[in-house]
PDB file of C-alpha atoms in Angstrom:
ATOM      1  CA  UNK A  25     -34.384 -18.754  15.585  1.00 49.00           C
ATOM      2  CA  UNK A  26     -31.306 -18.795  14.143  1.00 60.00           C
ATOM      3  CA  UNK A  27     -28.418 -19.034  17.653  1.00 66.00           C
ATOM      4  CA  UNK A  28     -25.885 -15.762  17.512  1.00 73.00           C
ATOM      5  CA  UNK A  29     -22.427 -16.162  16.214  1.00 77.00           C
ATOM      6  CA  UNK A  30     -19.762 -16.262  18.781  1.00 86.00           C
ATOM      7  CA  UNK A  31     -17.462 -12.882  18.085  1.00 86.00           C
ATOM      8  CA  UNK A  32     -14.043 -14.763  16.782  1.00 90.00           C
ATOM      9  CA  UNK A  33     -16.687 -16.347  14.288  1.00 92.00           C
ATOM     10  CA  UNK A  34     -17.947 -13.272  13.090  1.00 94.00           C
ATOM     11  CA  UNK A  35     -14.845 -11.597  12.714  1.00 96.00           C
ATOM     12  CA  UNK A  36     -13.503 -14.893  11.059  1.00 96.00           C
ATOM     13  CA  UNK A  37     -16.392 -14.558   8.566  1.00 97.00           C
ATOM     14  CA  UNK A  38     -16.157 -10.857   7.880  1.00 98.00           C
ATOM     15  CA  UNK A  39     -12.504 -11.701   7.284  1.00 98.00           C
ATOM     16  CA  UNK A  40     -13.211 -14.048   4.811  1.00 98.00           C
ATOM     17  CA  UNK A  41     -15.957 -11.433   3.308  1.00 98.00           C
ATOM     18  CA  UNK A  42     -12.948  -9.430   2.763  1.00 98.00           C
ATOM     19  CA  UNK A  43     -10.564 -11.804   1.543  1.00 98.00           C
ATOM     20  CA  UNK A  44     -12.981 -12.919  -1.329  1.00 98.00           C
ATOM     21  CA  UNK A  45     -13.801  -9.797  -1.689  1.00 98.00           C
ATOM     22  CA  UNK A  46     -10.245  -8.832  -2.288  1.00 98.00           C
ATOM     23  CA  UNK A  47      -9.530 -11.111  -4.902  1.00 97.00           C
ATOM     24  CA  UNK A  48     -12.600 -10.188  -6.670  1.00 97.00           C
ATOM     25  CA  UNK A  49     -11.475  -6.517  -6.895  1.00 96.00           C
ATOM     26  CA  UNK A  50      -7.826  -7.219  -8.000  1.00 95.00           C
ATOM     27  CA  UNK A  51      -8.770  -9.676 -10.434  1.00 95.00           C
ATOM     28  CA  UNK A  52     -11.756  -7.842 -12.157  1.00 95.00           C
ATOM     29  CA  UNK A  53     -11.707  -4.243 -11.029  1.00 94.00           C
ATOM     30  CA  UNK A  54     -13.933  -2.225  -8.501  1.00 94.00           C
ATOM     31  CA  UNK A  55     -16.796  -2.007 -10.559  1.00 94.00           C
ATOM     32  CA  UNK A  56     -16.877  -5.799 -10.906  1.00 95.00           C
ATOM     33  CA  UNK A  57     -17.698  -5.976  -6.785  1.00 96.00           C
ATOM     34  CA  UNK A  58     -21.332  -6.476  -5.973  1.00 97.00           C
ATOM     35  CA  UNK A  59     -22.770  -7.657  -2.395  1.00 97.00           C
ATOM     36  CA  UNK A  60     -25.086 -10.067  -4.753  1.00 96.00           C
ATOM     37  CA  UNK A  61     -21.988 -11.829  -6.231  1.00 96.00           C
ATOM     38  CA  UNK A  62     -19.784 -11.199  -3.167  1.00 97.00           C
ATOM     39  CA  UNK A  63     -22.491 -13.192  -1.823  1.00 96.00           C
ATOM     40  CA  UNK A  64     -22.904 -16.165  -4.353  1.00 96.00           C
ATOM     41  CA  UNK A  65     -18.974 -16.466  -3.902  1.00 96.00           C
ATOM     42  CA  UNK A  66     -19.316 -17.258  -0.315  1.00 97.00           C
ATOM     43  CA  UNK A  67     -22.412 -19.338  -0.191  1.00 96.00           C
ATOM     44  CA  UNK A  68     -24.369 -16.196   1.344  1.00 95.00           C
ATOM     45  CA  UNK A  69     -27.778 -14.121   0.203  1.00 95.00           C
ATOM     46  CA  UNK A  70     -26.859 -10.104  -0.140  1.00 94.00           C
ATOM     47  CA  UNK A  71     -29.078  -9.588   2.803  1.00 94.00           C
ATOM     48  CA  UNK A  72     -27.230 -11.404   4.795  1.00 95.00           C
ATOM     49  CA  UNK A  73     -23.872  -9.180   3.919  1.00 96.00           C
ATOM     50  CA  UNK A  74     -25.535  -5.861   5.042  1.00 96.00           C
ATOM     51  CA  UNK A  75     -24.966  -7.969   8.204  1.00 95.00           C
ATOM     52  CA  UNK A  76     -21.734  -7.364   8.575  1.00 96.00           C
ATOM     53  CA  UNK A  77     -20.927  -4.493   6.098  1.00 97.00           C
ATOM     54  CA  UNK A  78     -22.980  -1.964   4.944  1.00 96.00           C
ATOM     55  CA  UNK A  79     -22.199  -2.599   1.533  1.00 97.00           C
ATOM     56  CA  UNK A  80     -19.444  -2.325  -0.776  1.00 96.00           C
ATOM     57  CA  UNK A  81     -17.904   0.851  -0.301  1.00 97.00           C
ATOM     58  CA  UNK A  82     -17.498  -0.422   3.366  1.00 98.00           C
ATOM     59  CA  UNK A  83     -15.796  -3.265   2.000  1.00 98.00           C
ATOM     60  CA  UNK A  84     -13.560  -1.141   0.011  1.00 98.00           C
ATOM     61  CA  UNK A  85     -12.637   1.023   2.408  1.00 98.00           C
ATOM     62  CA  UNK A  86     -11.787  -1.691   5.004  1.00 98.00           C
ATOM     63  CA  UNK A  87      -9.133  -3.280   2.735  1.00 98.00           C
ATOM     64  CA  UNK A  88      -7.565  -0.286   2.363  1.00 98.00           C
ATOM     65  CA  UNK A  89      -7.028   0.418   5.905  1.00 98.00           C
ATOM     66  CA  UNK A  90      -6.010  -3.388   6.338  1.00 98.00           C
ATOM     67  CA  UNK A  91      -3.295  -2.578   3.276  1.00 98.00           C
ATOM     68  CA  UNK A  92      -1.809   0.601   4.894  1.00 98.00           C
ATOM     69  CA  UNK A  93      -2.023  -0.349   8.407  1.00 98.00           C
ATOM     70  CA  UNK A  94       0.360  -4.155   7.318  1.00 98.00           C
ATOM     71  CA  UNK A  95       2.867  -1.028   5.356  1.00 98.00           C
ATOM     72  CA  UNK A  96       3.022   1.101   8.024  1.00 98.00           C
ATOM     73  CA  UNK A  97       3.932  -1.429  10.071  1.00 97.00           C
ATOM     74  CA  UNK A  98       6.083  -2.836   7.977  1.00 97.00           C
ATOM     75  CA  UNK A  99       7.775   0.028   6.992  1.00 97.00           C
ATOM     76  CA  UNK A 100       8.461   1.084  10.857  1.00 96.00           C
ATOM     77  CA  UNK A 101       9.842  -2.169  11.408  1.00 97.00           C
ATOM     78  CA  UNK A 102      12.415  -2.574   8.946  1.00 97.00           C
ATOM     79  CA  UNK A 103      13.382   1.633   9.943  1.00 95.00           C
ATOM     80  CA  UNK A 104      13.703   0.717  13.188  1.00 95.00           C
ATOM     81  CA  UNK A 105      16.215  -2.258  12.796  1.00 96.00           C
ATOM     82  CA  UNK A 106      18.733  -0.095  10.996  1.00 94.00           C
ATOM     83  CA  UNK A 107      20.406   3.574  12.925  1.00 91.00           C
ATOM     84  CA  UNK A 108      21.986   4.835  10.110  1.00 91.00           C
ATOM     85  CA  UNK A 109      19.699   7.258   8.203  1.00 90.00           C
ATOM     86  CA  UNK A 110      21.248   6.425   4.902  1.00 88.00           C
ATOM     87  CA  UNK A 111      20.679   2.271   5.954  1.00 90.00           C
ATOM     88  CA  UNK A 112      17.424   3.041   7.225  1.00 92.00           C
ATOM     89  CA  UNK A 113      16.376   4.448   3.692  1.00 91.00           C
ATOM     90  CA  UNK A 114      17.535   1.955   1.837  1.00 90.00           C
ATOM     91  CA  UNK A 115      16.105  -0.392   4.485  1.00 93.00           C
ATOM     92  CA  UNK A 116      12.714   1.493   3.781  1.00 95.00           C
ATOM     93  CA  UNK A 117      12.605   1.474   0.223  1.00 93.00           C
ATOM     94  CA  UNK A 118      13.746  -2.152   0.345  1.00 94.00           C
ATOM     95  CA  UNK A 119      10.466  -3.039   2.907  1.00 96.00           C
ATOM     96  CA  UNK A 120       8.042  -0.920   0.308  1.00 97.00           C
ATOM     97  CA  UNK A 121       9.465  -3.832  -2.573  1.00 96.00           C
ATOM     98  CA  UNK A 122       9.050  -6.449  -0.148  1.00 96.00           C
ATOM     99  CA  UNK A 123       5.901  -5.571   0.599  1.00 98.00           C
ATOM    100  CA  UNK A 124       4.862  -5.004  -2.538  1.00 97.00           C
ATOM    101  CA  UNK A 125       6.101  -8.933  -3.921  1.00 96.00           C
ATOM    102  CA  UNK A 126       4.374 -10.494  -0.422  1.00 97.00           C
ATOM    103  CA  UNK A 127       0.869  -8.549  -0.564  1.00 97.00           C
ATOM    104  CA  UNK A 128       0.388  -8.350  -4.085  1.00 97.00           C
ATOM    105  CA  UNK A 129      -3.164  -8.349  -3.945  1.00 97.00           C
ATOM    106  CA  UNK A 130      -3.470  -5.595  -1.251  1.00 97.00           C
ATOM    107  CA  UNK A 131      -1.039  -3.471  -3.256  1.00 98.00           C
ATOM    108  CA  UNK A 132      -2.759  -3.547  -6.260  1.00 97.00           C
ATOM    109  CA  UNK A 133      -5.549  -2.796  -4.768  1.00 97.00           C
ATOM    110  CA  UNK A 134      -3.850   0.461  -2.989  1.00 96.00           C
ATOM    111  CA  UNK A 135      -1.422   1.475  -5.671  1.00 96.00           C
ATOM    112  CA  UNK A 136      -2.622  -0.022  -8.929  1.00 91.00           C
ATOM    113  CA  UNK A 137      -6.549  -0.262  -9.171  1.00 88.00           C
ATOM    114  CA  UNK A 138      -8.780   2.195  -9.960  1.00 87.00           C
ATOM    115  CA  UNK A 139     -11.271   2.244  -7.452  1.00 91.00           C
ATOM    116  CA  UNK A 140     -12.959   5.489  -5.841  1.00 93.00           C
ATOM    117  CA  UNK A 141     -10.659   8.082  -3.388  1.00 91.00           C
ATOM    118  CA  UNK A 142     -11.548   9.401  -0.403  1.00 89.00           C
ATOM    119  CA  UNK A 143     -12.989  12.610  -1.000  1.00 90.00           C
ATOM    120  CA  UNK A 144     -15.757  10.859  -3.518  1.00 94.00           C
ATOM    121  CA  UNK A 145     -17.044   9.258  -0.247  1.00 96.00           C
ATOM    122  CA  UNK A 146     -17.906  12.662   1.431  1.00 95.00           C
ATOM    123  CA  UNK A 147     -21.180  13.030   2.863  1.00 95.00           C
ATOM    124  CA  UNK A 148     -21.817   9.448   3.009  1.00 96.00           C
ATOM    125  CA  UNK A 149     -22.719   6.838   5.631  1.00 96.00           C
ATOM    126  CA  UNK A 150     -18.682   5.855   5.735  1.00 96.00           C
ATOM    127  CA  UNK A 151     -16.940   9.226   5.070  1.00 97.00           C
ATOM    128  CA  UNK A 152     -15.773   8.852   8.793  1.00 97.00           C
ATOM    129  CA  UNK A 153     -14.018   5.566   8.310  1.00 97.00           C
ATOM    130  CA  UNK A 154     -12.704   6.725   4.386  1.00 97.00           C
ATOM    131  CA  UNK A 155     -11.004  10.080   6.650  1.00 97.00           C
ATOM    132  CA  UNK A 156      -9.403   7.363   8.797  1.00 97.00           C
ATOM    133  CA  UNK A 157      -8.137   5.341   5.672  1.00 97.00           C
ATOM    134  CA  UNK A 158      -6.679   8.586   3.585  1.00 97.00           C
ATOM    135  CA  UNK A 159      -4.964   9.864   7.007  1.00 97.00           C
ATOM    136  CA  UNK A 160      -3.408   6.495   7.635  1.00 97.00           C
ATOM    137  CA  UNK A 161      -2.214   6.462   3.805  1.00 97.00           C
ATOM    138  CA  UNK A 162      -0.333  10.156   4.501  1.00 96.00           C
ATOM    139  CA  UNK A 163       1.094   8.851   7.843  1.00 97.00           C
ATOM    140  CA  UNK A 164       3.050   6.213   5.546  1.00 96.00           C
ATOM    141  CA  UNK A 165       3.871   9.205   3.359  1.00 96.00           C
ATOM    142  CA  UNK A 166       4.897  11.182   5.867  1.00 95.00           C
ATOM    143  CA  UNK A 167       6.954   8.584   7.572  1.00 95.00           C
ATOM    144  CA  UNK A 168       9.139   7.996   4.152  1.00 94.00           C
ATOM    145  CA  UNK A 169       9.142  12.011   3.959  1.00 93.00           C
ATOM    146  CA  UNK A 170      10.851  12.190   7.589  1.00 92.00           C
ATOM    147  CA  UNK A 171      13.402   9.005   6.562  1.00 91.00           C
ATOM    148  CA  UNK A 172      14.380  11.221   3.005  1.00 89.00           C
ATOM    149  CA  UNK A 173      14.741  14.180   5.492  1.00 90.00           C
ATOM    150  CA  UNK A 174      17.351  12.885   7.780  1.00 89.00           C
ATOM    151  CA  UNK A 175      19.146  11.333   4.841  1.00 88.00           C
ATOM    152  CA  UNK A 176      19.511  14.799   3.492  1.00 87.00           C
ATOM    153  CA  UNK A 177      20.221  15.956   6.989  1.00 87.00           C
ATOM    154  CA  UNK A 178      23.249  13.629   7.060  1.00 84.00           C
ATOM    155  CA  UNK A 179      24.472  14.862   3.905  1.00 82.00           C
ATOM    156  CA  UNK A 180      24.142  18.504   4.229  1.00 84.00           C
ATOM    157  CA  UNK A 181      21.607  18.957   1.983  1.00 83.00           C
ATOM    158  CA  UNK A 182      18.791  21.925   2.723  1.00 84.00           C
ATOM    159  CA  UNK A 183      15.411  21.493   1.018  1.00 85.00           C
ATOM    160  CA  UNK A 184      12.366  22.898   1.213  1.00 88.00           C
ATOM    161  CA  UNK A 185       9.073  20.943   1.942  1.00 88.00           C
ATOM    162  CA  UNK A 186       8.002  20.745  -1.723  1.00 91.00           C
ATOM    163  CA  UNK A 187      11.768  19.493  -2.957  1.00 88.00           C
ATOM    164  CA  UNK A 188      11.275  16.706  -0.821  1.00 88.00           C
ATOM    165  CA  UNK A 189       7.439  16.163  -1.947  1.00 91.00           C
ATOM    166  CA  UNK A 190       9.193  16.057  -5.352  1.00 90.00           C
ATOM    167  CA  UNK A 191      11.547  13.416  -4.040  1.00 89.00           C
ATOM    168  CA  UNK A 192       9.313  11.495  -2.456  1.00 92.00           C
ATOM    169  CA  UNK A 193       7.647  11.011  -5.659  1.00 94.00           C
ATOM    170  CA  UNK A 194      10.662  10.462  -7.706  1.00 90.00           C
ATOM    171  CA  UNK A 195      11.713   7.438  -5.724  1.00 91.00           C
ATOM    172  CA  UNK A 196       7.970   6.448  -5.067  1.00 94.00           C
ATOM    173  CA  UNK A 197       7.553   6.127  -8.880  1.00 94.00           C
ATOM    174  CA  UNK A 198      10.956   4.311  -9.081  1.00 93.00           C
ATOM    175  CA  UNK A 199       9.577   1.582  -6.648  1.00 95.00           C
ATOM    176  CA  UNK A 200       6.401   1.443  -8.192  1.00 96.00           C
ATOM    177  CA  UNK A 201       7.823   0.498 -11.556  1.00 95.00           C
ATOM    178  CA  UNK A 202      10.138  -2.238 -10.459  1.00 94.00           C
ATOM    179  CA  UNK A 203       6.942  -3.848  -8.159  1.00 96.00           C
ATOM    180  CA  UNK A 204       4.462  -3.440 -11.088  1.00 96.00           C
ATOM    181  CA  UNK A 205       7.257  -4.619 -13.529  1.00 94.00           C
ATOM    182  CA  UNK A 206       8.195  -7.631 -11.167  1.00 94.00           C
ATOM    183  CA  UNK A 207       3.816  -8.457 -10.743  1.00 95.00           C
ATOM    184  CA  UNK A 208       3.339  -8.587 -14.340  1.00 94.00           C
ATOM    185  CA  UNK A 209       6.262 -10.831 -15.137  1.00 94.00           C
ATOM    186  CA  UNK A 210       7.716  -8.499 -17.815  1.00 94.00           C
ATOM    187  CA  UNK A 211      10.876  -8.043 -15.604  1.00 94.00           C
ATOM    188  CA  UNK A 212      11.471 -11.767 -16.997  1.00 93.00           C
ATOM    189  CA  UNK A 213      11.639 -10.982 -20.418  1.00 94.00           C
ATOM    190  CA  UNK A 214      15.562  -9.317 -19.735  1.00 93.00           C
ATOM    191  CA  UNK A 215      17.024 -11.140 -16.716  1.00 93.00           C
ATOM    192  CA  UNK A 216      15.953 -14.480 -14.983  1.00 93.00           C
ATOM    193  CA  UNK A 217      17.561 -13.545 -11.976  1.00 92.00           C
ATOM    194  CA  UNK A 218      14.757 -10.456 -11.541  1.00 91.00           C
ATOM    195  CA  UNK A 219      15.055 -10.042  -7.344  1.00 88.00           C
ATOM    196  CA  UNK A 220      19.257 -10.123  -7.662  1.00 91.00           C
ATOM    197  CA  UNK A 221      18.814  -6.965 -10.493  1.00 92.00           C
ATOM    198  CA  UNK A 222      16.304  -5.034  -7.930  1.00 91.00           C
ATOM    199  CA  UNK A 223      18.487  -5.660  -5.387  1.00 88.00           C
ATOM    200  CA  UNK A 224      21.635  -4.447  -7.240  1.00 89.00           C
ATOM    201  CA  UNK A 225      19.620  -1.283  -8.417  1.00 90.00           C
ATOM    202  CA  UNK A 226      18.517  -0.412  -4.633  1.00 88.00           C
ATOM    203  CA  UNK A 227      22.398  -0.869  -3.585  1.00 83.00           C
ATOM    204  CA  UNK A 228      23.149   2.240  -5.733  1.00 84.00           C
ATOM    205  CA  UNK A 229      19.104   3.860  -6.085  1.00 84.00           C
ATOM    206  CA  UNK A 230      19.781   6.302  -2.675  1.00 79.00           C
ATOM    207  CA  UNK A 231      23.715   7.216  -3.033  1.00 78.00           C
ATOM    208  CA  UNK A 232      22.949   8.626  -6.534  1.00 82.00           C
ATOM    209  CA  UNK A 233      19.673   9.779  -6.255  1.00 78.00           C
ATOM    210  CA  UNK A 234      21.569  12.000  -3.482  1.00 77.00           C
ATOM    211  CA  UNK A 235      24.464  12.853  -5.239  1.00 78.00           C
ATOM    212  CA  UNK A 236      22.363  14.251  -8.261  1.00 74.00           C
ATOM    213  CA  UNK A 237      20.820  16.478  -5.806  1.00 69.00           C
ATOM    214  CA  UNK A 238      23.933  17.616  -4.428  1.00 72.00           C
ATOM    215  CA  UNK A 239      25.209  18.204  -7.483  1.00 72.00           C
ATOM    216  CA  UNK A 240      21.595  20.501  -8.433  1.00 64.00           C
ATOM    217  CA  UNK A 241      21.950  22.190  -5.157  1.00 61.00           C
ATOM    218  CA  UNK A 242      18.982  20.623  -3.897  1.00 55.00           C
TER     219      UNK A 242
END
């Protein structure tokens, strides 16, 4: 008889289940993950997987609440650190780059891949933990909703709740770009001093991104 695991190693393992697992994704897409070659990567039979995950979707899943839960935190933390609302935004939007350049591979994964969205796992084994992953993704958006909010606030600037939806996804797809453009290297191609050029572009991203508003009455 094989002897039991202590619990840091299993949780060591299962980490490492995730990391490869991870990479895998990223690097050749969702459809490319399968516990039999998850399980050839790490020197394990697919039986032996369903040990620890029940397959994966589970896997999936589990990297996406690992992804959101290191933003969340991240974003809260560099909020936090600054009292003025128009400092904090900047601060945030300056965290969601940072984040973006440091965890690559989880925000590919949550931003860039194609894999399946929550409501496709409905009425399966892991629906309950794919309801925890989409409401942690919409506490993140609602957190950068609330920062855009007092901004406005400061400014004098009423909005309704689907103006600053709209926003949100204005600057959102701002971001985006510059992370996706700085990941694929094409930022290179016009500057070699890429991370100076963001930085310059988030001094001035918030002031007129709120003047334009202003000057649109909303």
């Amino acid at each position: 008889m094989r002897p039991v695991r202590p619990p840091e190693e299993v949780e060591e393992l299962k980490q490492k289940i995730l990391d490869v697992a991870l990479d895998l994704i990223v690097s050749e897409g969702f459809d490319a993950l399968t516990m039999r070659r998850l399980g050839k990567s790490l020197g394990m039979t697919a039986p032996n997987l369903y040990n620890y995950y029940r397959g994966k979707d589970e896997i999936y899943i589990t990297l996406m609440i690992q992804g959101f839960n290191k933003l969340r935190k991240h974003l809260i933390d560099v909020a936090e650190a600054e009292n003025d609302p128009v400092s904090r935004g900047k601060a945030i939007m300056r965290g969601y780059i940072d984040f973006g350049f440091n965890h690559s591979q989880h925000y590919e994964l949550m931003f860039s891949s194609h894999g399946p969205k929550a409501q496709e796992f409905k009425g399966t084994e892991i629906e309950e933990l794919s309801e925890q992953e989409f409401a942690l993704s919409m506490e993140v958006a609602k957190f950068a909703e609330t920062c855009i909010q007092l901004v406005l606030d400061k400014v004098g600037l009423e909005t309704t709740e689907e103006q600053r939806r709209t926003m949100l996804i204005e600057l959102w797809s701002l971001l985006h770009g510059m992370v996706s453009l700085h990941l694929t290297g094409n930022t290179y191609y016009l500057t070699d001093k890429p991370v100076e050029t963001y930085e310059h572009i988030l001094d001035l991203l918030l002031e007129r991104f709120i003047d334009r508003h202003i000057a649109l009455g909303q």
